[in-house]
mmCIF file of C-alpha atoms in Angstrom:
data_model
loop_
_atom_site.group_PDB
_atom_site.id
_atom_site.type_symbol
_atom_site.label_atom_id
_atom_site.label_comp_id
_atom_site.label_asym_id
_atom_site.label_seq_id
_atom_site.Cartn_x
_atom_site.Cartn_y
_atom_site.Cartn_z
ATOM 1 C CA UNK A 1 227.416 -143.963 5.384
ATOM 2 C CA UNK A 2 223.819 -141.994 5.473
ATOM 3 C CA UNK A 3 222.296 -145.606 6.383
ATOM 4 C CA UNK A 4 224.356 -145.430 9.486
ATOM 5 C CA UNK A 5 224.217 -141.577 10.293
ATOM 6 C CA UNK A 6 220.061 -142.046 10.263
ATOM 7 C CA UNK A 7 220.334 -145.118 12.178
ATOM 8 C CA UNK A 8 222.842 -142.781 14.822
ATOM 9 C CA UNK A 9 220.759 -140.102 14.922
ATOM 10 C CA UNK A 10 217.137 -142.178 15.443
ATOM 11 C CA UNK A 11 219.151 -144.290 18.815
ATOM 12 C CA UNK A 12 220.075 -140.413 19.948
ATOM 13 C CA UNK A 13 216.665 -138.933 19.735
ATOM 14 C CA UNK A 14 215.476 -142.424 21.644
ATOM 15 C CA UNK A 15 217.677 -141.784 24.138
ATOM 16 C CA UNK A 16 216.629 -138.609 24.338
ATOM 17 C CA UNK A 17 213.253 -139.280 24.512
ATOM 18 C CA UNK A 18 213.142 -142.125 26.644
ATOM 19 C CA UNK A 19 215.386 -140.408 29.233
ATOM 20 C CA UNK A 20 212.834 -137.161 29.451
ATOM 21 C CA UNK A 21 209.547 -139.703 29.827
ATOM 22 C CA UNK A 22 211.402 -141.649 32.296
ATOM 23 C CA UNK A 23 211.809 -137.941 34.288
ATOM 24 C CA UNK A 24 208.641 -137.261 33.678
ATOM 25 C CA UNK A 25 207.320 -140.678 34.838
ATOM 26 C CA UNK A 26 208.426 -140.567 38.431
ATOM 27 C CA UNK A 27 205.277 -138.213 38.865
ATOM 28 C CA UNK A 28 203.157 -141.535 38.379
ATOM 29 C CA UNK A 29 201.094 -139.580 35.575
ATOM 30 C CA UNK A 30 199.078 -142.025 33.453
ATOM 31 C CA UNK A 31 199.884 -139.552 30.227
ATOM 32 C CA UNK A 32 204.007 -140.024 30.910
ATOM 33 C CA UNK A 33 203.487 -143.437 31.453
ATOM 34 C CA UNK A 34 202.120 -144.506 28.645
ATOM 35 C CA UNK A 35 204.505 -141.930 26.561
ATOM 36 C CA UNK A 36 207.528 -143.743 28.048
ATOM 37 C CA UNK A 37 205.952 -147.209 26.995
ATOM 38 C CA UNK A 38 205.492 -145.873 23.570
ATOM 39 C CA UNK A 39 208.590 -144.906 23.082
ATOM 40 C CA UNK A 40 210.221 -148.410 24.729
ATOM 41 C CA UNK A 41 207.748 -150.220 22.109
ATOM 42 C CA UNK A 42 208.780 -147.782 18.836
ATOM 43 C CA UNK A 43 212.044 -147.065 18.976
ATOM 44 C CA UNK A 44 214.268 -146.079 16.021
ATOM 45 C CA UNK A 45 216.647 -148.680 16.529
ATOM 46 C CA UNK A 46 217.100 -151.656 15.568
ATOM 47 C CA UNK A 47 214.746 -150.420 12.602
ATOM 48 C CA UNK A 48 214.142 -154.401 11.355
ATOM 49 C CA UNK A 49 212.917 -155.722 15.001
ATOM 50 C CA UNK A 50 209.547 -155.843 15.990
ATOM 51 C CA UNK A 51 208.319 -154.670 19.213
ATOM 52 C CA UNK A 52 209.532 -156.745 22.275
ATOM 53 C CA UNK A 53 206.918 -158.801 23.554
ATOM 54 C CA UNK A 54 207.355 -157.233 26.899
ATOM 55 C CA UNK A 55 206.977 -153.808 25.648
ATOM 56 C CA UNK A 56 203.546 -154.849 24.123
ATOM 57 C CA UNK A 57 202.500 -156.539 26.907
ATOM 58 C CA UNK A 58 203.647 -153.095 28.802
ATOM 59 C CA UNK A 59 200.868 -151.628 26.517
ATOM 60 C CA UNK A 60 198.242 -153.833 27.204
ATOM 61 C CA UNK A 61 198.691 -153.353 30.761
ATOM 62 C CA UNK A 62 196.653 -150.206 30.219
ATOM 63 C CA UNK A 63 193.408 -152.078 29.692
ATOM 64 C CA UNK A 64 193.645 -153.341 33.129
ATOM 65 C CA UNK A 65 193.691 -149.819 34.885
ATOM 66 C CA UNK A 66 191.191 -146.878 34.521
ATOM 67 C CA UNK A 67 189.685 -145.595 31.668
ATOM 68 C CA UNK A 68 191.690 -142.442 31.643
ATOM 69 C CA UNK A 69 195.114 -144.596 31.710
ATOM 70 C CA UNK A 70 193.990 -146.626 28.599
ATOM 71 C CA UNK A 71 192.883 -143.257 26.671
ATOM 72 C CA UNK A 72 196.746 -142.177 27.479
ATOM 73 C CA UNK A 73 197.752 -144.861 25.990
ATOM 74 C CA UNK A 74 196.207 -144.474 22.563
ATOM 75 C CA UNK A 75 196.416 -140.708 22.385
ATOM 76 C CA UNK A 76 200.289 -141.444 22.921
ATOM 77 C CA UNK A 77 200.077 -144.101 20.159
ATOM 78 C CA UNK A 78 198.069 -142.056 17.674
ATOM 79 C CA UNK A 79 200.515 -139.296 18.325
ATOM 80 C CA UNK A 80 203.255 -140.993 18.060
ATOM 81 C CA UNK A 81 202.368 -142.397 14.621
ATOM 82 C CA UNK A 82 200.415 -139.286 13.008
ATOM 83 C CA UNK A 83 204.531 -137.172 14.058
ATOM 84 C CA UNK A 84 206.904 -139.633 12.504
ATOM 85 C CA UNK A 85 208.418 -140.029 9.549
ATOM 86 C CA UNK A 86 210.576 -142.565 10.286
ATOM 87 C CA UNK A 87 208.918 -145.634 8.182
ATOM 88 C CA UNK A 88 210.324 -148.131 10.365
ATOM 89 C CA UNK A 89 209.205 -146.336 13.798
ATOM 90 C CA UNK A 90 205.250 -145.920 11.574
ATOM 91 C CA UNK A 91 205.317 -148.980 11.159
ATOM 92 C CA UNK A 92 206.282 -150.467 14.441
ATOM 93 C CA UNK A 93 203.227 -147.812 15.934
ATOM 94 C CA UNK A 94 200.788 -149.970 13.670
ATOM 95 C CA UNK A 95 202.243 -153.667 14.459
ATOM 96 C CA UNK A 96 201.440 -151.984 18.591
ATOM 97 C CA UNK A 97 197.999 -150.466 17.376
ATOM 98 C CA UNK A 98 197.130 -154.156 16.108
ATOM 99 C CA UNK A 99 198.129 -155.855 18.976
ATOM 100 C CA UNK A 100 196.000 -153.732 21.239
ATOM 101 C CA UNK A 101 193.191 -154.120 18.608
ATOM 102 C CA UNK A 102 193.226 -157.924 18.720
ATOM 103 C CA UNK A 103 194.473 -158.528 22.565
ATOM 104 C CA UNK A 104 193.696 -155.677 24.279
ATOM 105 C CA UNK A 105 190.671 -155.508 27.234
ATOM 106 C CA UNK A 106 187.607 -153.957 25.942
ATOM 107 C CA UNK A 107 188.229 -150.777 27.896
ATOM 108 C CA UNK A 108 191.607 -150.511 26.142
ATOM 109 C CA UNK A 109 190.220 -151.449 22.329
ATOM 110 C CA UNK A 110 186.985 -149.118 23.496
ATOM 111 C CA UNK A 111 190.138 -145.874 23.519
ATOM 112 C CA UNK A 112 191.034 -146.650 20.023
ATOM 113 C CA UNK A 113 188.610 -145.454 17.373
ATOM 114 C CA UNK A 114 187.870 -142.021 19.117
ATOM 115 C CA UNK A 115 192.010 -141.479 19.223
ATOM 116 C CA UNK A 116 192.648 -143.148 15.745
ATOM 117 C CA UNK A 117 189.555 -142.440 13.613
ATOM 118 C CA UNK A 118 190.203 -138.676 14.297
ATOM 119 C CA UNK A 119 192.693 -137.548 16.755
ATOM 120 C CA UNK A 120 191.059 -135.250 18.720
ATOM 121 C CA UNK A 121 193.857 -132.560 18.819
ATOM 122 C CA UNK A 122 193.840 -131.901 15.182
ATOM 123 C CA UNK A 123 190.568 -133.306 13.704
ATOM 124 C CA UNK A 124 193.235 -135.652 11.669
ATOM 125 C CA UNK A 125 192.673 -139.378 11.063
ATOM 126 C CA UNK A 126 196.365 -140.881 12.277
ATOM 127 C CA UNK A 127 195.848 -143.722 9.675
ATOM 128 C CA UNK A 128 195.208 -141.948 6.827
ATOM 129 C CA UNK A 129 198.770 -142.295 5.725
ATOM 130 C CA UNK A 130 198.180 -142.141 1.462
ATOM 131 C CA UNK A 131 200.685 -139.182 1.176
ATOM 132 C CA UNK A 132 203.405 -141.311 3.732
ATOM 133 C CA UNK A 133 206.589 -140.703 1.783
ATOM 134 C CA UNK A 134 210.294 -141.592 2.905
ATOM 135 C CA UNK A 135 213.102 -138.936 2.120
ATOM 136 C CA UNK A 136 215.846 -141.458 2.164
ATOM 137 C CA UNK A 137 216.698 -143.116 -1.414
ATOM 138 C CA UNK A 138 216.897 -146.320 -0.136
ATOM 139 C CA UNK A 139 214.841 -149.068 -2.067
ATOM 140 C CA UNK A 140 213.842 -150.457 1.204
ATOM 141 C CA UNK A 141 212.823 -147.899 2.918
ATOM 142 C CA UNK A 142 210.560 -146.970 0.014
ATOM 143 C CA UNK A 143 208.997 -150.897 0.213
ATOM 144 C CA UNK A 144 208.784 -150.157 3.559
ATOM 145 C CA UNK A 145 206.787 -147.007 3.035
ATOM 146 C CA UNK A 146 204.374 -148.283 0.536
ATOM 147 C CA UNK A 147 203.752 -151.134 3.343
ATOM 148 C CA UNK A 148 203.236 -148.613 5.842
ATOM 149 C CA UNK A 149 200.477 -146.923 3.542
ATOM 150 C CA UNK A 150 198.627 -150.428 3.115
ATOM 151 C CA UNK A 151 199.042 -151.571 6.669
ATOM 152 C CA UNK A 152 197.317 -148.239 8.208
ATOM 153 C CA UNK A 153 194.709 -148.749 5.399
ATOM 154 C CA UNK A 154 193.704 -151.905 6.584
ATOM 155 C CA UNK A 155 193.841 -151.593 10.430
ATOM 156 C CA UNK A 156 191.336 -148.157 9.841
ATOM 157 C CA UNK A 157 189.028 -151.346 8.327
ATOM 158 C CA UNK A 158 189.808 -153.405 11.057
ATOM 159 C CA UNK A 159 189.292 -150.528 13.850
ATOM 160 C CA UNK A 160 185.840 -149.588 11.628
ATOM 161 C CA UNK A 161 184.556 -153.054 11.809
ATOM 162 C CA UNK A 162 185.277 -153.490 15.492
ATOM 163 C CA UNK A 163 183.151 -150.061 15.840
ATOM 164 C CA UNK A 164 180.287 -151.758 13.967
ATOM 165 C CA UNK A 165 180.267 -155.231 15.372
ATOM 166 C CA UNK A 166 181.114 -153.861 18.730
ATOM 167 C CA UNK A 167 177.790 -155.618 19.945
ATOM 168 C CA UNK A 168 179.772 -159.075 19.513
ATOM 169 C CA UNK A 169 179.585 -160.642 22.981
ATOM 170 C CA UNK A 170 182.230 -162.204 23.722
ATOM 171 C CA UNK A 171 184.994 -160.543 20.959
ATOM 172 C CA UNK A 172 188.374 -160.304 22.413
ATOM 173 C CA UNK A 173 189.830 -159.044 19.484
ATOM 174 C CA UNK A 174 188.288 -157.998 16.090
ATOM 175 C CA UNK A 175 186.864 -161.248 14.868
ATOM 176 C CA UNK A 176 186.505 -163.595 17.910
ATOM 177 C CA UNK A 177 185.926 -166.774 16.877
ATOM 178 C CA UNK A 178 182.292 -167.198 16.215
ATOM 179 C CA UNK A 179 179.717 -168.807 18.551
ATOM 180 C CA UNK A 180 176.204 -169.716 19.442
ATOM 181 C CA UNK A 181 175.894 -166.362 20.672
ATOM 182 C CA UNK A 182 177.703 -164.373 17.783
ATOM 183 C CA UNK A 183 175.470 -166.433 15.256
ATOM 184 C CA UNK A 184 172.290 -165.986 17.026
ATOM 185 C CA UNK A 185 172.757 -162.111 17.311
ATOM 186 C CA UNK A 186 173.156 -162.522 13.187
ATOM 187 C CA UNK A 187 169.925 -164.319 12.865
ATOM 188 C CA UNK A 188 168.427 -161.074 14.624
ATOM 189 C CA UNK A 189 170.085 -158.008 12.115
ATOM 190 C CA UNK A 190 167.795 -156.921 9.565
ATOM 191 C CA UNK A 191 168.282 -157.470 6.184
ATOM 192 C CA UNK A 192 169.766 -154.158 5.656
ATOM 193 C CA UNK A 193 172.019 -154.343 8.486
ATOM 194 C CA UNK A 194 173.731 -158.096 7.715
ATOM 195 C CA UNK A 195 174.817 -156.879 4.460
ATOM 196 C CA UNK A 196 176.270 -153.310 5.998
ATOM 197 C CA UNK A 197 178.514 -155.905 8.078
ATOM 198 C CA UNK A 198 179.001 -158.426 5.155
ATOM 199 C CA UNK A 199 179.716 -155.469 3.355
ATOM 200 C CA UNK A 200 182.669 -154.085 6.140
ATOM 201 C CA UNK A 201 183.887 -157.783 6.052
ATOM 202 C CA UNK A 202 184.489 -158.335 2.346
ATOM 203 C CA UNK A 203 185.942 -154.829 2.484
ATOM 204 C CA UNK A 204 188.307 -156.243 5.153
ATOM 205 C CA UNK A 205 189.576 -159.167 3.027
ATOM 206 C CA UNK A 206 189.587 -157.185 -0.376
ATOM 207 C CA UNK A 207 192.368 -154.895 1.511
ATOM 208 C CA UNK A 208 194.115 -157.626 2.787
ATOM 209 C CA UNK A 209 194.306 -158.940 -0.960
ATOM 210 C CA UNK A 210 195.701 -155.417 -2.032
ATOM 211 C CA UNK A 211 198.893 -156.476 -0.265
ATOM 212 C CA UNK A 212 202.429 -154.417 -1.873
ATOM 213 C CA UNK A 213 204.808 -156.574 -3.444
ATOM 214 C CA UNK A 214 206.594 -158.495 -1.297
ATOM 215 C CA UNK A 215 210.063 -159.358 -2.907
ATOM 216 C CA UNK A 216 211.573 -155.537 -1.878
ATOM 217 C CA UNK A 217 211.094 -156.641 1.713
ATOM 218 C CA UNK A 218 212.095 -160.265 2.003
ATOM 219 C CA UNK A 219 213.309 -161.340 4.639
ATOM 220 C CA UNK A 220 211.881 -158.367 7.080
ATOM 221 C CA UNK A 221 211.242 -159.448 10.338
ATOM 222 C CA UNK A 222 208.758 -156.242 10.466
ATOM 223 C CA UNK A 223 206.623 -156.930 7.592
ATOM 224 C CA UNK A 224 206.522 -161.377 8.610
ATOM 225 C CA UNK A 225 205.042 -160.163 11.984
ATOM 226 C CA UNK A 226 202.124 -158.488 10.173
ATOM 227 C CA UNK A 227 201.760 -160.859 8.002
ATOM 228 C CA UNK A 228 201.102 -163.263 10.656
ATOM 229 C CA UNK A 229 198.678 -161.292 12.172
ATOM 230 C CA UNK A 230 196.617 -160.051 9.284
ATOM 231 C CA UNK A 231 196.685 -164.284 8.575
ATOM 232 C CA UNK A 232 194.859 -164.633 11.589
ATOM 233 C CA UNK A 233 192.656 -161.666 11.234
ATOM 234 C CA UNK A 234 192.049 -163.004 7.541
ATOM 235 C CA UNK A 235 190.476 -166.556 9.043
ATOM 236 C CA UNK A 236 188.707 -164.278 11.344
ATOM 237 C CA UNK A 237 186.933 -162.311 8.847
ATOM 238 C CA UNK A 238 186.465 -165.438 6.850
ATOM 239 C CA UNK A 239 184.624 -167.456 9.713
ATOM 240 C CA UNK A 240 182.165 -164.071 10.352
ATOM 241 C CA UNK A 241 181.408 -163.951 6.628
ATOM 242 C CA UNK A 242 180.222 -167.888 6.634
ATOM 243 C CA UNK A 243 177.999 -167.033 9.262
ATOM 244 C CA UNK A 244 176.396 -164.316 7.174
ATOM 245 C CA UNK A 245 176.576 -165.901 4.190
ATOM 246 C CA UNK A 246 174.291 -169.116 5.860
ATOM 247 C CA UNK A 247 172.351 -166.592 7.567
ATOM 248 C CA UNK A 248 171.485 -164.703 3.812
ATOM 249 C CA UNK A 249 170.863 -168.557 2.317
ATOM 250 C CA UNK A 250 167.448 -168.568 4.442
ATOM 251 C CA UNK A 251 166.071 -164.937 3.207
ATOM 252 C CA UNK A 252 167.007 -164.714 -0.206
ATOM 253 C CA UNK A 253 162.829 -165.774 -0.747
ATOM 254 C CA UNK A 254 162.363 -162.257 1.297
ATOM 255 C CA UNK A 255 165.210 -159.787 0.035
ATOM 256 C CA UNK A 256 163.892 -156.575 -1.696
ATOM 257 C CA UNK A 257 165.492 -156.103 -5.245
ATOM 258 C CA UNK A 258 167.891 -153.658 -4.704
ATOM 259 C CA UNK A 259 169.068 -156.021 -1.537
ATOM 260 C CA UNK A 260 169.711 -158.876 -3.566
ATOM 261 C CA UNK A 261 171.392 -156.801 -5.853
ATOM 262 C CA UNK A 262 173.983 -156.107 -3.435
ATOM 263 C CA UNK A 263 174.130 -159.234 -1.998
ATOM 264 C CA UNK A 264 175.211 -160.270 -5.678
ATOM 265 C CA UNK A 265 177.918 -157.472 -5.701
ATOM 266 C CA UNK A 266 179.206 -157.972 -2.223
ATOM 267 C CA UNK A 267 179.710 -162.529 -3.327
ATOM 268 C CA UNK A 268 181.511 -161.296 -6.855
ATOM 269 C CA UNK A 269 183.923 -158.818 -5.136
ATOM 270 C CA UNK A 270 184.494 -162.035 -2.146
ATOM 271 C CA UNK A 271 185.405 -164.280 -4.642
ATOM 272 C CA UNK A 272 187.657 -162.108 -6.138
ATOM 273 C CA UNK A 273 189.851 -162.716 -2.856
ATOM 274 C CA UNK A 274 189.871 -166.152 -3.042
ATOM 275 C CA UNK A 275 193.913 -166.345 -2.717
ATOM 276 C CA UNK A 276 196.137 -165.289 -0.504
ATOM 277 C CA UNK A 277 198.285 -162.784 -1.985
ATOM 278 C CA UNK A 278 201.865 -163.824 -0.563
ATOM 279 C CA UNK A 279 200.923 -167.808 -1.663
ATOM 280 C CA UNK A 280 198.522 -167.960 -3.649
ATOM 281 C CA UNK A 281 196.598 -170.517 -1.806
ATOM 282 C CA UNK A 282 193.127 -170.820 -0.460
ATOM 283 C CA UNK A 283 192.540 -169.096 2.629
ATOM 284 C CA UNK A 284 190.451 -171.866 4.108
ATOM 285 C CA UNK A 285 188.082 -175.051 2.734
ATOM 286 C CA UNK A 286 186.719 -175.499 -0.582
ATOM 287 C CA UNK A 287 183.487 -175.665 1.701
ATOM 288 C CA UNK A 288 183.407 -171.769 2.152
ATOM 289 C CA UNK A 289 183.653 -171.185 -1.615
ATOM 290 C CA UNK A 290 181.659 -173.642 -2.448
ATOM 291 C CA UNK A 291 179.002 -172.027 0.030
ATOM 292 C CA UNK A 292 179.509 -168.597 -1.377
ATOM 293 C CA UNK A 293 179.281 -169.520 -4.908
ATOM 294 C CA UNK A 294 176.250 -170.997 -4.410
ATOM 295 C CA UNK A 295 174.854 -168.503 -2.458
ATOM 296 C CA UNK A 296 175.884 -166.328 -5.341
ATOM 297 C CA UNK A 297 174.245 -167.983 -7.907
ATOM 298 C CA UNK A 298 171.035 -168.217 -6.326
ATOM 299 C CA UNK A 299 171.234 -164.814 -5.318
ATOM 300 C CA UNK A 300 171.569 -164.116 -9.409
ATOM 301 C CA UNK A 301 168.542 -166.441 -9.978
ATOM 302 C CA UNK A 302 166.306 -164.206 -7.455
ATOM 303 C CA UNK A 303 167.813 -161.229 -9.034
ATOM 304 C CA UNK A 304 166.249 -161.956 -12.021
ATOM 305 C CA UNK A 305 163.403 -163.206 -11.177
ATOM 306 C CA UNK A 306 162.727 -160.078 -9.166
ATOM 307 C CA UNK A 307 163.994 -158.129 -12.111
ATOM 308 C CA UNK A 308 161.667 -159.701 -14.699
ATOM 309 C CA UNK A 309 158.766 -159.378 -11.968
ATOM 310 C CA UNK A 310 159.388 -155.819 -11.367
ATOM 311 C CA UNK A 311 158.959 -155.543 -15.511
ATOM 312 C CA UNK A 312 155.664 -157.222 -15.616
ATOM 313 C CA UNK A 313 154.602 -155.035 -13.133
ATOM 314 C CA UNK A 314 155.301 -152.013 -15.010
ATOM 315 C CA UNK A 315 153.767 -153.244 -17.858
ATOM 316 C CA UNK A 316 150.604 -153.989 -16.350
ATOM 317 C CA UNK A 317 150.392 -150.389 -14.700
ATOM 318 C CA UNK A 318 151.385 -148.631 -18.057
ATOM 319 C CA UNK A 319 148.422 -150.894 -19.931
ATOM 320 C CA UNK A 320 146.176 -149.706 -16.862
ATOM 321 C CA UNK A 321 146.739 -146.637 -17.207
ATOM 322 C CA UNK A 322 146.699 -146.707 -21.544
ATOM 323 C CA UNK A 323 143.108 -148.879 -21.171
ATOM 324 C CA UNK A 324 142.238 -145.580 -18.526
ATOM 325 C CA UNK A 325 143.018 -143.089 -20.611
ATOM 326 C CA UNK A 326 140.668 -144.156 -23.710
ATOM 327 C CA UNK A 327 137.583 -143.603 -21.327
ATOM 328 C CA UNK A 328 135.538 -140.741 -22.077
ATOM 329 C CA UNK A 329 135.957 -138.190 -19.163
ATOM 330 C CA UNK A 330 132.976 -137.348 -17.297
ATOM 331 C CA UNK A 331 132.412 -133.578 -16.519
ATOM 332 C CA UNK A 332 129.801 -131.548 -14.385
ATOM 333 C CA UNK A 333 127.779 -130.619 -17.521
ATOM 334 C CA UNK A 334 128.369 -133.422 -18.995
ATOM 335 C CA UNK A 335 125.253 -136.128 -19.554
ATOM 336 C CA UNK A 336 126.045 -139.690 -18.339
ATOM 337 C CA UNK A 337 125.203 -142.800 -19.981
ATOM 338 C CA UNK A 338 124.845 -145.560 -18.720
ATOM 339 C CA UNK A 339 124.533 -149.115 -19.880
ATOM 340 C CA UNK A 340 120.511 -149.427 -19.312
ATOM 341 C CA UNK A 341 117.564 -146.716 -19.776
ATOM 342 C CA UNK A 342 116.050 -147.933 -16.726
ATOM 343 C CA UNK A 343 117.102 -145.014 -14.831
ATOM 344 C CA UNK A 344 117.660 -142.196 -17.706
ATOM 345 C CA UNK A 345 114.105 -141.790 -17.889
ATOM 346 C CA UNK A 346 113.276 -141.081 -14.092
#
């Protein structure tokens, strides 16, 4: 009976909602616009549907306008998810948020981070969701909840990465698939700056790998439409790491210590992820682990090396310095003497 009172009182406060941003629409103002798609896209009812198609591609719509109607739009979204508490509405803001992150036009995806990575009206991040709790005692809507916390987790990586590989040419959503151009721009990072991105990427799939247990939500149609999605992100991120990992297999001769350290750190926590959590299958060819593992195991074998040079370079500086220190010091009243007369007696 409380199932069905929450369900009645989310469809009234749609109703309500949708009927005061459809008033407020007729003024053509880009901010009730985008509320009114919102709401059409994140309803309360029905909790287990995804958003419509049509009401995403409603959304999207915004990246083909000005700038100031796609800002609407996420402001709208981010405030939209950072007021509910509602897991099923949360969650249906995120499945939006990643739609616009993978298919949206740049000037729509370009709105997100400053509106998501801190809303601007109350210095908040909107994802940070850790302390997301449900008040109902329904076992579901507590899987639900934990899903919502992972889910906002892993699109802040997403939206984080797509900040620092903004530069990608050609990206129409947060891991494009790679070409010429995308590997080319690799070739021309610095050291420091492929394993920053290597680093965001293998941060990307270790979250993905972090997934909550599945067998509370079976069967949700909500939580199998972000699985497909964070699939396809997943291959994605995989295809940008092979580039960097080739890319690292030519300077591993050339990496400072304490970058090949990390390059070792960065492989061991990668192949720690070699699964999928909700199979337990590879994620793609025994090519790309076989690439990484060896890339990792060279990587150890220059570690060392470096290592063991680094030691022999101490040494020989502390028995410089030893052998420098048993020399008689030399002072300005001091007489010198030197290894022939020839000149003492002058």
């Amino acid at each position: 009976m409380g199932r069905k009172l929450r369900s009645l009182v989310g469809a009234l406060k749609d109703t309500a909602s949708l009927s005061k941003a459809a008033a407020t629409a007729a003024a053509l103002s880009p901010s009730s616009a985008a509320q009114l798609a919102v709401l059409r896209a994140t309803t309360h009812h029905p909790a287990d549907e995804p958003p419509h198609p049509r009401h995403i591609q409603a959304l999207l719509s915004f990246g083909h306008g000005s700038r100031l109607s796609a800002a609407s739009a996420a402001g709208v979204l981010a405030s939209r998810l950072r007021s509910t508490g509602d897991p099923a509405v949360a969650f249906k803001c995120l499945l939006a948020l990643h739609h616009l992150l993978a298919r949206g036009a740049f000037i729509l995806r370009d709105q997100l981070p400053p509106a998501l990575l801190r809303h601007p009206a109350s210095g908040r991040n909107p994802l940070v969701l850790a302390a997301f709790r449900h008040g109902s005692s329904s076992a579901a809507s507590w899987a639900l909840a934990s899903w919502v916390r992972w889910y906002a987790r892993l699109l802040e990586l997403l939206l984080s990465a797509s900040v620092l590989l903004v530069s990608f040419p050609t990206a129409h959503r947060p891991f494009a698939k790679p070409d010429d151009d995308d590997r080319e721009r690799v070739t021309s990072l610095l050291d420091q700056d492929l394993i920053s991105e290597l680093d965001a990427l293998v941060g990307i799939v270790e979250e993905m790998a972090g997934v909550p247990e599945m067998v509370a939500v079976e069967g949700s149609r909500l939580v199998a439409e972000a699985v497909r999605l964070v699939e396809a992100d997943r291959v994605a991120a995989e295809h940008e790491i092979e580039i960097r990992v080739t890319e690292m297999e030519g300077r591993l001769g050339s990496l400072r210590f304490a970058d090949s350290v990390e390059l070792v750190c960065l492989l061991r926590r990668l192949e720690n992820c070699r699964y999928r959590p909700w199979d337990r299958k590879p994620t793609v060819g025994d090519w790309f682990w076989a690439g990484v593992r060896d890339l990792m195991d060279r990587a150890e074998k220059v570690v060392l090396r470096k290592e063991e040079e680094e030691r022999r370079v101490k040494r020989e500086k502390a028995s410089a310095s030893a052998r420098a220190s048993d020399r008689i010091p030399v002072g300005s009243n001091q007489a010198v003497r030197f290894g022939s007369t020839r000149w003492a007696d002058r």
